[in-house]
Amino acid sequence: MASSSSFLRLILLFSLLFVIKAAKTASQRHRFTSIFSFGDSLADTGNYVLTNKTSRLGSLPYGETYFHRPSGRASNGRLVVDFVAEALGIPLLPPYLGSKNKVLTKGVNFAVSGATAVDVSFFIKKGFMYKTNLTLGVQLQWFQQLLPSLCGSPSNCKEFFKKSLFLVGEIGGNDYNHPFSQKRSVEEIRSIIPKVVHAISSAVNTLIGYGAVTLFVPGNLPIGCSAYYLTLHSSSNKVDYDTSGCLTSFNEFSKYHNNLLQKELKRLQVLHPNVTIIYGDYYNAAIDLYYSPSKLGFSKGGLRACCGGGGSYNFNTSALCGNPGFTVCEDPSSYVSWDGIHLTEAAYKWIANFLLQHSLLISKVTIVSSNNVSNI
Ligand SMILES: *[C@@H]1O[C@H](CO)[C@@H](O)[C@H](O)[C@H]1NC(C)=O
Ligand SMILES: *[C@@H]1O[C@H](CO)[C@@H](O)[C@H](O)[C@H]1NC(C)=O
Ligand SMILES: *[C@@H]1O[C@H](CO)[C@@H](O)[C@H](O)[C@H]1NC(C)=O
Ligand SMILES: *[C@@H]1O[C@H](CO)[C@@H](O)[C@H](O)[C@H]1NC(C)=O
Ligand SMILES: *[C@@H]1O[C@H](CO)[C@@H](O)[C@H](O)[C@H]1NC(C)=O
């Protein structure tokens, strides 16, 4: 468990970050009183298990560390969204599907494990598999349906959202994970990246239309370092791996998605100078963990999963964490990877810290006060 002093530093950093940013962008101080979150299993705090009671995410060891019960999160404990909420003094976000008739003035979480950014009709047409039809578009519809009871008229909602932080993602990873699990080629899947990025940026645009003024939009993780990809796409050719043992072509794939996403966010920032759009650099946060795990306190290394069914990376599709045949490590906090796909609470906490320190720098690039696109 974290020392209270490092937690305090986290709070201070976060407060500082947003006070500075708010002062810069609106000459008016934001004090966030609510968070609205969209995304997939990296952000889901319980929606998916409410739609599927037999999901392994709904049983131990998921949730064993912090909640001491399965919480519907795809980790042993808390996620980045939880650490952000804690830092802002906002209660951990309830899942939207479990919040019927509840007062949601402190925000709610629409994220669903397995969700894609692009609508499922596209994947059906392509012959790609998918896990849930509760896509980013559906999550936005839930948000729209909530507005009358949450804040009333459009102008009241705009006022309300001035004090809201919008977390749009991580989302998009599954648009690639699912077809990659079917062994579709990197070239084929690369061609859908612009469509995925467009789905994310139109969601950002829609939220701005409803009055969102502070949006945090994470990129994709370095998938070439995940036990899942390392197992499914293992290669006998050494040149396919970098010096830390990650698959280079898959990390390049993530970088390409992230570059397009950042370009798109910069474009939106120019269109909406009064709004603050922050790119969340999950890639570089996680790459530090994968490349120097023991230096950063993850003594069991970055690539091998804590919970899984054996093999070089303790990842086995026939014995996934939570399914028959798995074993779980004794000390998840010394691992980066929880179940081969998702990260441990300790890793998410580290990433949250990283983002708080680096978003300040990134925001200098993305916050643009002029309307002149060619200045970027
Ligand atoms: C629910 O989860 C189980 C276990 O992962 C899976 O086999 C099943 O297809 C899921 N059901 C639905 C309706 O998605
Ligand atoms: C998702 O799929 C389920 C089951 O196939 C269906 O009942 C539901 O209406 C679909 N939801 C949406 C939003 O498409
Ligand atoms: C941005 O804010 C300024 C000052 O409040 C206002 O005059 C301007 O119309 C706003 N611009 C947009 C695009 O909303
Ligand atoms: C994967 O899991 C299956 C089912 O439990 C098991 O038979 C197999 O030996 C495992 N593979 C590895 C490499 O551990
Ligand atoms: C935009 O910036 C460029 C380069 O700084 C300048 O040449 C151009 O006149 C500017 N356009 C407008 C509309 O301000």
CSV table of C-alpha atoms and ligand atoms in Angstrom, one decimal:
chain,number,residue,atom,x,y,z
A,1,MET,CA,0.0,0.0,0.0
A,2,ALA,CA,1.2,3.5,-0.7
A,3,SER,CA,2.7,5.7,1.9
A,4,SER,CA,0.5,8.7,2.7
A,5,SER,CA,3.2,11.1,1.7
A,6,SER,CA,3.4,9.8,-1.8
A,7,PHE,CA,-0.3,10.0,-2.0
A,8,LEU,CA,-0.3,13.6,-0.7
A,9,ARG,CA,2.3,14.4,-3.4
A,10,LEU,CA,-0.1,13.0,-6.0
A,11,ILE,CA,-2.9,15.2,-4.8
A,12,LEU,CA,-0.7,18.3,-4.7
A,13,LEU,CA,0.6,17.7,-8.2
A,14,PHE,CA,-2.8,17.1,-9.5
A,15,SER,CA,-4.3,20.2,-7.9
A,16,LEU,CA,-1.4,22.2,-9.1
A,17,LEU,CA,-1.7,21.0,-12.6
A,18,PHE,CA,-5.4,21.9,-12.9
A,19,VAL,CA,-5.1,25.2,-11.1
A,20,ILE,CA,-2.4,26.3,-13.5
A,21,LYS,CA,-4.3,25.0,-16.5
A,22,ALA,CA,-7.6,26.5,-15.5
A,23,ALA,CA,-6.0,29.8,-14.8
A,24,LYS,CA,-4.4,29.7,-18.2
A,25,THR,CA,-7.4,28.6,-20.2
A,26,ALA,CA,-10.4,30.4,-18.7
A,27,SER,CA,-8.9,33.0,-16.3
A,28,GLN,CA,-11.3,31.4,-13.9
A,29,ARG,CA,-10.4,28.7,-11.4
A,30,HIS,CA,-11.9,25.2,-12.0
A,31,ARG,CA,-12.6,23.1,-9.0
A,32,PHE,CA,-13.7,19.8,-10.4
A,33,THR,CA,-16.8,18.5,-8.7
A,34,SER,CA,-17.6,15.6,-11.1
A,35,ILE,CA,-16.0,13.2,-13.5
A,36,PHE,CA,-17.5,11.6,-16.6
A,37,SER,CA,-15.6,8.6,-17.9
A,38,PHE,CA,-15.9,6.7,-21.2
A,39,GLY,CA,-13.8,3.8,-22.4
A,40,ASP,CA,-13.1,0.1,-22.2
A,41,SER,CA,-11.7,-2.3,-19.6
A,42,LEU,CA,-8.9,0.1,-18.7
A,43,ALA,CA,-11.6,2.4,-17.3
A,44,ASP,CA,-14.6,0.2,-16.6
A,45,THR,CA,-15.6,0.2,-12.9
A,46,GLY,CA,-18.3,-2.4,-13.3
A,47,ASN,CA,-20.5,-2.0,-16.3
A,48,TYR,CA,-19.5,-5.1,-18.2
A,49,VAL,CA,-20.0,-7.5,-15.4
A,50,LEU,CA,-23.5,-6.0,-15.0
A,51,THR,CA,-24.2,-7.1,-18.6
A,52,ASN,CA,-22.6,-10.5,-18.2
A,53,LYS,CA,-22.9,-12.3,-14.9
A,54,THR,CA,-20.7,-15.2,-16.0
A,55,SER,CA,-17.7,-13.0,-16.9
A,56,ARG,CA,-14.5,-14.0,-15.2
A,57,LEU,CA,-14.0,-10.3,-14.3
A,58,GLY,CA,-16.8,-10.8,-11.9
A,59,SER,CA,-14.9,-13.3,-9.7
A,60,LEU,CA,-11.8,-13.4,-7.6
A,61,PRO,CA,-8.9,-12.9,-7.9
A,62,TYR,CA,-10.2,-9.7,-9.8
A,63,GLY,CA,-10.5,-7.1,-7.1
A,64,GLU,CA,-8.5,-9.0,-4.5
A,65,THR,CA,-6.1,-6.3,-3.5
A,66,TYR,CA,-8.1,-3.1,-2.7
A,67,PHE,CA,-11.7,-4.0,-2.8
A,68,HIS,CA,-11.2,-7.5,-1.4
A,69,ARG,CA,-14.1,-8.6,-3.7
A,70,PRO,CA,-14.6,-8.6,-7.4
A,71,SER,CA,-15.5,-5.0,-8.3
A,72,GLY,CA,-16.1,-5.4,-12.0
A,73,ARG,CA,-12.7,-3.8,-12.7
A,74,ALA,CA,-10.2,-5.7,-14.9
A,75,SER,CA,-7.4,-5.6,-12.3
A,76,ASN,CA,-6.5,-6.7,-8.8
A,77,GLY,CA,-7.5,-3.2,-7.6
A,78,ARG,CA,-8.0,0.3,-8.7
A,79,LEU,CA,-7.6,1.8,-12.1
A,80,VAL,CA,-6.2,5.2,-13.4
A,81,VAL,CA,-9.7,6.6,-13.3
A,82,ASP,CA,-9.9,5.7,-9.6
A,83,PHE,CA,-6.6,7.4,-8.8
A,84,VAL,CA,-7.7,10.5,-10.6
A,85,ALA,CA,-11.0,10.6,-8.7
A,86,GLU,CA,-9.1,10.1,-5.4
A,87,ALA,CA,-6.8,12.9,-6.3
A,88,LEU,CA,-9.7,15.3,-6.9
A,89,GLY,CA,-11.5,14.3,-3.8
A,90,ILE,CA,-14.4,12.7,-5.8
A,91,PRO,CA,-15.9,9.3,-4.8
A,92,LEU,CA,-14.8,6.4,-7.0
A,93,LEU,CA,-17.1,6.5,-10.0
A,94,PRO,CA,-20.1,4.2,-10.0
A,95,PRO,CA,-20.8,2.2,-13.2
A,96,TYR,CA,-23.6,3.8,-15.2
A,97,LEU,CA,-25.6,0.5,-15.5
A,98,GLY,CA,-25.7,0.1,-11.8
A,99,SER,CA,-26.8,3.7,-11.1
A,100,LYS,CA,-30.5,3.7,-12.0
A,101,ASN,CA,-32.4,6.3,-10.0
A,102,LYS,CA,-29.2,7.4,-8.2
A,103,VAL,CA,-28.0,11.0,-7.9
A,104,LEU,CA,-25.0,11.3,-10.2
A,105,THR,CA,-24.0,14.9,-9.5
A,106,LYS,CA,-20.4,13.7,-8.8
A,107,GLY,CA,-20.2,11.9,-12.1
A,108,VAL,CA,-20.5,8.4,-13.4
A,109,ASN,CA,-18.6,5.9,-15.5
A,110,PHE,CA,-19.9,4.8,-18.9
A,111,ALA,CA,-16.8,2.6,-19.8
A,112,VAL,CA,-17.5,-1.0,-20.7
A,113,SER,CA,-14.8,-3.7,-20.9
A,114,GLY,CA,-14.4,-5.0,-24.4
A,115,ALA,CA,-15.9,-1.8,-25.9
A,116,THR,CA,-14.6,-0.5,-29.2
A,117,ALA,CA,-14.5,3.1,-30.4
A,118,VAL,CA,-16.1,2.3,-33.8
A,119,ASP,CA,-19.6,0.9,-34.0
A,120,VAL,CA,-20.0,-2.9,-34.2
A,121,SER,CA,-21.7,-2.8,-37.6
A,122,PHE,CA,-18.2,-2.0,-39.0
A,123,PHE,CA,-16.7,-5.1,-37.4
A,124,ILE,CA,-19.5,-7.3,-38.5
A,125,LYS,CA,-19.0,-6.1,-42.1
A,126,LYS,CA,-15.3,-6.7,-41.9
A,127,GLY,CA,-15.7,-10.2,-40.4
A,128,PHE,CA,-13.8,-9.0,-37.2
A,129,MET,CA,-15.0,-10.4,-33.9
A,130,TYR,CA,-16.1,-8.1,-31.1
A,131,LYS,CA,-17.0,-8.7,-27.4
A,132,THR,CA,-19.7,-6.2,-26.6
A,133,ASN,CA,-22.0,-3.8,-28.6
A,134,LEU,CA,-21.7,-1.2,-25.9
A,135,THR,CA,-19.4,1.0,-28.0
A,136,LEU,CA,-18.2,4.5,-27.4
A,137,GLY,CA,-21.2,5.6,-29.5
A,138,VAL,CA,-23.6,3.8,-27.2
A,139,GLN,CA,-21.8,5.2,-24.1
A,140,LEU,CA,-22.4,8.7,-25.6
A,141,GLN,CA,-26.1,7.9,-26.0
A,142,TRP,CA,-26.3,6.9,-22.3
A,143,PHE,CA,-24.7,10.3,-21.5
A,144,GLN,CA,-27.2,12.1,-23.6
A,145,GLN,CA,-30.1,10.2,-22.0
A,146,LEU,CA,-28.8,11.1,-18.5
A,147,LEU,CA,-28.7,14.9,-19.1
A,148,PRO,CA,-32.3,15.9,-18.3
A,149,SER,CA,-32.2,14.3,-14.9
A,150,LEU,CA,-28.6,15.3,-14.2
A,151,CYS,CA,-28.6,19.0,-15.1
A,152,GLY,CA,-31.9,19.9,-16.9
A,153,SER,CA,-31.7,22.3,-19.8
A,154,PRO,CA,-28.8,22.6,-22.2
A,155,SER,CA,-27.7,25.9,-20.7
A,156,ASN,CA,-27.8,24.5,-17.2
A,157,CYS,CA,-25.8,21.5,-18.3
A,158,LYS,CA,-23.1,23.8,-19.9
A,159,GLU,CA,-22.8,25.6,-16.5
A,160,PHE,CA,-22.7,22.2,-14.7
A,161,PHE,CA,-19.9,20.8,-17.0
A,162,LYS,CA,-17.6,23.7,-16.4
A,163,LYS,CA,-16.7,21.9,-13.2
A,164,SER,CA,-16.5,18.4,-14.8
A,165,LEU,CA,-13.5,16.5,-15.9
A,166,PHE,CA,-14.2,14.3,-19.0
A,167,LEU,CA,-12.1,11.2,-19.4
A,168,VAL,CA,-12.5,9.9,-23.0
A,169,GLY,CA,-10.6,6.6,-22.9
A,170,GLU,CA,-8.6,4.7,-23.1
A,171,ILE,CA,-10.7,3.6,-26.0
A,172,GLY,CA,-9.7,2.2,-29.4
A,173,GLY,CA,-7.4,-0.6,-28.1
A,174,ASN,CA,-10.1,-3.3,-28.6
A,175,ASP,CA,-10.8,-2.1,-32.2
A,176,TYR,CA,-7.3,-3.7,-32.8
A,177,ASN,CA,-7.1,-6.4,-30.1
A,178,HIS,CA,-10.1,-8.3,-31.5
A,179,PRO,CA,-8.9,-8.5,-35.1
A,180,PHE,CA,-5.3,-9.1,-34.0
A,181,SER,CA,-6.5,-12.1,-32.0
A,182,GLN,CA,-7.9,-13.5,-35.3
A,183,LYS,CA,-4.3,-13.2,-36.7
A,184,ARG,CA,-5.3,-10.5,-39.2
A,185,SER,CA,-2.2,-8.8,-40.6
A,186,VAL,CA,-0.7,-5.6,-39.2
A,187,GLU,CA,-1.2,-4.0,-42.6
A,188,GLU,CA,-4.9,-4.8,-42.8
A,189,ILE,CA,-5.6,-3.5,-39.3
A,190,ARG,CA,-3.3,-0.5,-39.7
A,191,SER,CA,-5.7,0.7,-42.4
A,192,ILE,CA,-8.6,1.1,-39.9
A,193,ILE,CA,-6.6,3.4,-37.5
A,194,PRO,CA,-7.9,6.6,-39.1
A,195,LYS,CA,-11.4,5.4,-38.6
A,196,VAL,CA,-10.8,4.6,-35.0
A,197,VAL,CA,-9.2,7.9,-34.3
A,198,HIS,CA,-12.1,9.7,-36.1
A,199,ALA,CA,-14.6,7.9,-33.8
A,200,ILE,CA,-12.6,9.1,-30.7
A,201,SER,CA,-12.4,12.7,-32.0
A,202,SER,CA,-16.0,12.9,-32.9
A,203,ALA,CA,-16.9,11.8,-29.4
A,204,VAL,CA,-14.7,14.6,-28.0
A,205,ASN,CA,-16.4,17.0,-30.3
A,206,THR,CA,-19.8,15.8,-29.3
A,207,LEU,CA,-19.0,16.3,-25.6
A,208,ILE,CA,-17.6,19.8,-26.3
A,209,GLY,CA,-21.0,20.5,-27.9
A,210,TYR,CA,-22.7,19.6,-24.6
A,211,GLY,CA,-20.5,21.9,-22.7
A,212,ALA,CA,-17.4,19.8,-21.7
A,213,VAL,CA,-14.5,22.2,-21.2
A,214,THR,CA,-11.8,19.9,-19.8
A,215,LEU,CA,-11.2,16.6,-21.6
A,216,PHE,CA,-8.5,14.1,-21.0
A,217,VAL,CA,-7.9,11.7,-23.9
A,218,PRO,CA,-5.5,8.8,-23.4
A,219,GLY,CA,-3.7,7.0,-26.2
A,220,ASN,CA,-3.0,3.3,-26.7
A,221,LEU,CA,-0.6,1.3,-24.5
A,222,PRO,CA,2.5,-0.3,-26.0
A,223,ILE,CA,0.7,-3.5,-27.0
A,224,GLY,CA,3.9,-5.2,-28.2
A,225,CYS,CA,4.9,-5.5,-24.5
A,226,SER,CA,1.7,-7.2,-23.3
A,227,ALA,CA,1.8,-10.8,-22.4
A,228,TYR,CA,-1.2,-11.3,-24.6
A,229,TYR,CA,0.4,-10.1,-27.8
A,230,LEU,CA,3.8,-11.7,-26.8
A,231,THR,CA,2.1,-15.0,-26.5
A,232,LEU,CA,-0.3,-14.9,-29.5
A,233,HIS,CA,2.3,-13.3,-31.8
A,234,SER,CA,5.5,-14.9,-30.6
A,235,SER,CA,8.2,-15.1,-33.2
A,236,SER,CA,11.3,-17.3,-33.7
A,237,ASN,CA,13.0,-14.4,-35.3
A,238,LYS,CA,15.0,-12.4,-32.7
A,239,VAL,CA,14.9,-9.2,-34.8
A,240,ASP,CA,11.1,-9.0,-34.2
A,241,TYR,CA,11.9,-8.1,-30.5
A,242,ASP,CA,13.5,-5.0,-29.0
A,243,THR,CA,16.2,-5.2,-26.3
A,244,SER,CA,13.5,-5.4,-23.6
A,245,GLY,CA,11.7,-8.3,-25.2
A,246,CYS,CA,8.8,-6.4,-26.6
A,247,LEU,CA,7.4,-6.9,-30.2
A,248,THR,CA,8.6,-3.9,-32.2
A,249,SER,CA,6.0,-4.0,-35.0
A,250,PHE,CA,3.1,-3.9,-32.5
A,251,ASN,CA,4.6,-1.1,-30.5
A,252,GLU,CA,5.1,0.8,-33.8
A,253,PHE,CA,1.4,0.2,-34.4
A,254,SER,CA,0.4,1.8,-31.1
A,255,LYS,CA,2.7,4.7,-31.8
A,256,TYR,CA,1.0,5.3,-35.2
A,257,HIS,CA,-2.4,5.3,-33.6
A,258,ASN,CA,-1.2,7.7,-30.9
A,259,ASN,CA,0.4,10.1,-33.4
A,260,LEU,CA,-2.8,10.3,-35.5
A,261,LEU,CA,-4.8,10.8,-32.3
A,262,GLN,CA,-2.6,13.6,-31.1
A,263,LYS,CA,-2.8,15.3,-34.5
A,264,GLU,CA,-6.5,15.1,-34.4
A,265,LEU,CA,-6.7,16.4,-30.8
A,266,LYS,CA,-4.5,19.4,-31.8
A,267,ARG,CA,-6.9,20.1,-34.6
A,268,LEU,CA,-9.8,20.1,-32.2
A,269,GLN,CA,-8.0,22.2,-29.8
A,270,VAL,CA,-7.6,24.9,-32.4
A,271,LEU,CA,-11.3,24.7,-33.3
A,272,HIS,CA,-12.2,25.1,-29.6
A,273,PRO,CA,-9.8,27.6,-28.1
A,274,ASN,CA,-11.8,27.9,-24.8
A,275,VAL,CA,-11.6,24.2,-24.1
A,276,THR,CA,-8.7,22.3,-22.7
A,277,ILE,CA,-7.9,19.0,-24.4
A,278,ILE,CA,-5.2,17.0,-22.7
A,279,TYR,CA,-3.6,14.0,-24.4
A,280,GLY,CA,-2.9,11.2,-21.9
A,281,ASP,CA,0.4,9.6,-22.9
A,282,TYR,CA,-0.3,6.0,-21.7
A,283,TYR,CA,2.3,4.7,-24.1
A,284,ASN,CA,5.3,6.5,-22.7
A,285,ALA,CA,4.1,6.0,-19.1
A,286,ALA,CA,3.8,2.2,-19.6
A,287,ILE,CA,7.0,1.9,-21.7
A,288,ASP,CA,9.0,3.1,-18.7
A,289,LEU,CA,7.5,0.4,-16.6
A,290,TYR,CA,8.2,-2.3,-19.3
A,291,TYR,CA,11.7,-1.1,-19.9
A,292,SER,CA,12.9,-0.5,-16.3
A,293,PRO,CA,10.5,-2.5,-14.1
A,294,SER,CA,12.9,-3.3,-11.3
A,295,LYS,CA,14.3,0.2,-11.1
A,296,LEU,CA,10.7,1.4,-10.6
A,297,GLY,CA,9.8,-1.1,-7.9
A,298,PHE,CA,8.4,-3.9,-10.0
A,299,SER,CA,10.8,-6.6,-9.1
A,300,LYS,CA,9.1,-9.4,-11.0
A,301,GLY,CA,9.6,-7.7,-14.3
A,302,GLY,CA,7.3,-6.1,-16.8
A,303,LEU,CA,6.4,-8.8,-19.2
A,304,ARG,CA,5.2,-11.8,-17.2
A,305,ALA,CA,1.6,-11.7,-15.9
A,306,CYS,CA,0.8,-12.1,-12.2
A,307,CYS,CA,-2.4,-14.1,-12.9
A,308,GLY,CA,-2.6,-16.6,-15.7
A,309,GLY,CA,-2.4,-20.2,-16.9
A,310,GLY,CA,1.3,-20.8,-17.6
A,311,GLY,CA,3.7,-20.4,-20.5
A,312,SER,CA,6.6,-18.0,-21.0
A,313,TYR,CA,4.6,-15.0,-20.0
A,314,ASN,CA,2.1,-16.8,-17.8
A,315,PHE,CA,-0.6,-16.1,-20.4
A,316,ASN,CA,-2.6,-19.0,-21.8
A,317,THR,CA,-5.9,-18.5,-23.7
A,318,SER,CA,-7.0,-21.9,-22.5
A,319,ALA,CA,-6.6,-20.9,-18.8
A,320,LEU,CA,-7.2,-17.1,-18.5
A,321,CYS,CA,-7.0,-15.5,-15.1
A,322,GLY,CA,-10.2,-16.3,-13.4
A,323,ASN,CA,-10.9,-19.4,-15.6
A,324,PRO,CA,-10.2,-23.0,-14.6
A,325,GLY,CA,-6.4,-23.7,-14.6
A,326,PHE,CA,-5.0,-20.3,-13.6
A,327,THR,CA,-2.7,-19.4,-10.8
A,328,VAL,CA,-2.2,-16.0,-9.2
A,329,CYS,CA,1.0,-14.5,-7.8
A,330,GLU,CA,1.5,-13.7,-4.2
A,331,ASP,CA,2.6,-10.1,-4.6
A,332,PRO,CA,0.8,-8.4,-7.5
A,333,SER,CA,2.4,-5.0,-6.7
A,334,SER,CA,5.8,-6.4,-7.9
A,335,TYR,CA,4.3,-7.1,-11.3
A,336,VAL,CA,3.3,-4.7,-14.1
A,337,SER,CA,1.0,-7.1,-15.9
A,338,TRP,CA,-2.0,-8.4,-14.0
A,339,ASP,CA,-3.7,-10.9,-16.3
A,340,GLY,CA,-1.6,-10.5,-19.5
A,341,ILE,CA,-3.9,-7.9,-21.0
A,342,HIS,CA,-4.6,-5.5,-18.1
A,343,LEU,CA,-2.2,-4.0,-15.6
A,344,THR,CA,-1.9,-4.3,-11.9
A,345,GLU,CA,-3.2,-1.7,-9.5
A,346,ALA,CA,0.4,-0.7,-8.7
A,347,ALA,CA,1.1,-0.2,-12.4
A,348,TYR,CA,-2.0,1.9,-12.9
A,349,LYS,CA,-1.1,4.0,-9.9
A,350,TRP,CA,2.4,4.6,-11.3
A,351,ILE,CA,0.8,5.6,-14.7
A,352,ALA,CA,-1.6,8.0,-13.0
A,353,ASN,CA,1.4,9.6,-11.3
A,354,PHE,CA,3.4,9.8,-14.5
A,355,LEU,CA,0.5,11.5,-16.3
A,356,LEU,CA,0.0,14.1,-13.6
A,357,GLN,CA,3.6,15.1,-14.0
A,358,HIS,CA,3.8,15.0,-17.8
A,359,SER,CA,0.3,16.4,-18.7
A,360,LEU,CA,1.6,19.8,-17.8
A,361,LEU,CA,4.2,19.6,-20.5
A,362,ILE,CA,1.9,18.1,-23.0
A,363,SER,CA,-0.7,20.7,-22.4
A,364,LYS,CA,1.8,23.4,-23.5
A,365,VAL,CA,1.7,21.9,-26.9
A,366,THR,CA,-1.9,21.1,-27.2
A,367,ILE,CA,-3.4,24.3,-25.6
A,368,VAL,CA,-3.4,26.8,-28.4
A,369,SER,CA,-4.9,30.2,-27.9
A,370,SER,CA,-4.8,31.3,-31.5
A,371,ASN,CA,-7.3,30.3,-34.2
A,372,ASN,CA,-4.5,29.9,-36.7
A,373,VAL,CA,-4.1,26.2,-37.7
A,374,SER,CA,-0.8,26.8,-39.5
A,375,ASN,CA,0.8,27.8,-36.2
A,376,ILE,CA,0.8,24.2,-35.0
B,1,LIG,C1,-20.2,-13.7,-21.0
B,1,LIG,O1,-18.9,-14.0,-20.6
B,1,LIG,C2,-18.6,-15.4,-20.9
B,1,LIG,C3,-17.3,-15.7,-20.2
B,1,LIG,O2,-16.3,-14.8,-20.6
B,1,LIG,C4,-18.5,-15.6,-22.4
B,1,LIG,O3,-18.2,-16.9,-22.7
B,1,LIG,C5,-19.9,-15.2,-22.9
B,1,LIG,O4,-19.9,-15.3,-24.3
B,1,LIG,C6,-20.3,-13.8,-22.5
B,1,LIG,N1,-21.7,-13.6,-22.8
B,1,LIG,C7,-22.1,-12.6,-23.6
B,1,LIG,C8,-23.6,-12.5,-23.8
B,1,LIG,O5,-21.4,-11.7,-24.0
B,2,LIG,C1,-26.6,-5.3,-27.9
B,2,LIG,O1,-26.9,-6.7,-28.1
B,2,LIG,C2,-27.9,-7.3,-27.3
B,2,LIG,C3,-27.9,-8.8,-27.4
B,2,LIG,O2,-27.6,-9.2,-28.7
B,2,LIG,C4,-29.2,-6.6,-27.7
B,2,LIG,O3,-30.3,-7.1,-26.9
B,2,LIG,C5,-29.1,-5.1,-27.5
B,2,LIG,O4,-30.2,-4.4,-27.9
B,2,LIG,C6,-27.9,-4.5,-28.2
B,2,LIG,N1,-27.7,-3.2,-27.7
B,2,LIG,C7,-27.4,-2.2,-28.5
B,2,LIG,C8,-27.2,-0.9,-27.9
B,2,LIG,O5,-27.2,-2.3,-29.7
B,3,LIG,C1,-14.0,32.1,-25.8
B,3,LIG,O1,-14.1,32.9,-24.6
B,3,LIG,C2,-14.1,34.3,-24.9
B,3,LIG,C3,-14.0,35.1,-23.6
B,3,LIG,O2,-14.9,34.5,-22.6
B,3,LIG,C4,-15.4,34.7,-25.7
B,3,LIG,O3,-15.4,36.0,-26.0
B,3,LIG,C5,-15.3,33.8,-27.0
B,3,LIG,O4,-16.5,34.0,-27.7
B,3,LIG,C6,-15.2,32.3,-26.7
B,3,LIG,N1,-14.9,31.7,-28.0
B,3,LIG,C7,-15.6,30.6,-28.3
B,3,LIG,C8,-15.2,30.0,-29.7
B,3,LIG,O5,-16.4,30.0,-27.6
B,4,LIG,C1,-2.6,-23.9,-21.0
B,4,LIG,O1,-3.7,-24.3,-20.3
B,4,LIG,C2,-4.2,-25.6,-20.6
B,4,LIG,C3,-5.5,-25.8,-19.8
B,4,LIG,O2,-5.3,-25.6,-18.4
B,4,LIG,C4,-3.1,-26.6,-20.2
B,4,LIG,O3,-3.5,-27.9,-20.5
B,4,LIG,C5,-1.8,-26.2,-20.9
B,4,LIG,O4,-0.7,-27.1,-20.4
B,4,LIG,C6,-1.4,-24.8,-20.6
B,4,LIG,N1,-0.2,-24.4,-21.4
B,4,LIG,C7,0.9,-24.0,-20.9
B,4,LIG,C8,2.0,-23.6,-21.9
B,4,LIG,O5,1.1,-23.9,-19.7
B,5,LIG,C1,-1.4,32.3,-39.8
B,5,LIG,O1,-0.1,32.1,-39.4
B,5,LIG,C2,0.8,32.3,-40.6
B,5,LIG,C3,2.2,32.0,-40.1
B,5,LIG,O2,2.5,32.4,-38.8
B,5,LIG,C4,0.6,33.7,-41.1
B,5,LIG,O3,1.5,33.9,-42.3
B,5,LIG,C5,-0.8,33.9,-41.5
B,5,LIG,O4,-1.0,35.2,-42.0
B,5,LIG,C6,-1.7,33.6,-40.3
B,5,LIG,N1,-3.1,33.6,-40.8
B,5,LIG,C7,-4.1,34.2,-40.1
B,5,LIG,C8,-5.5,34.2,-40.7
B,5,LIG,O5,-3.9,34.8,-39.0
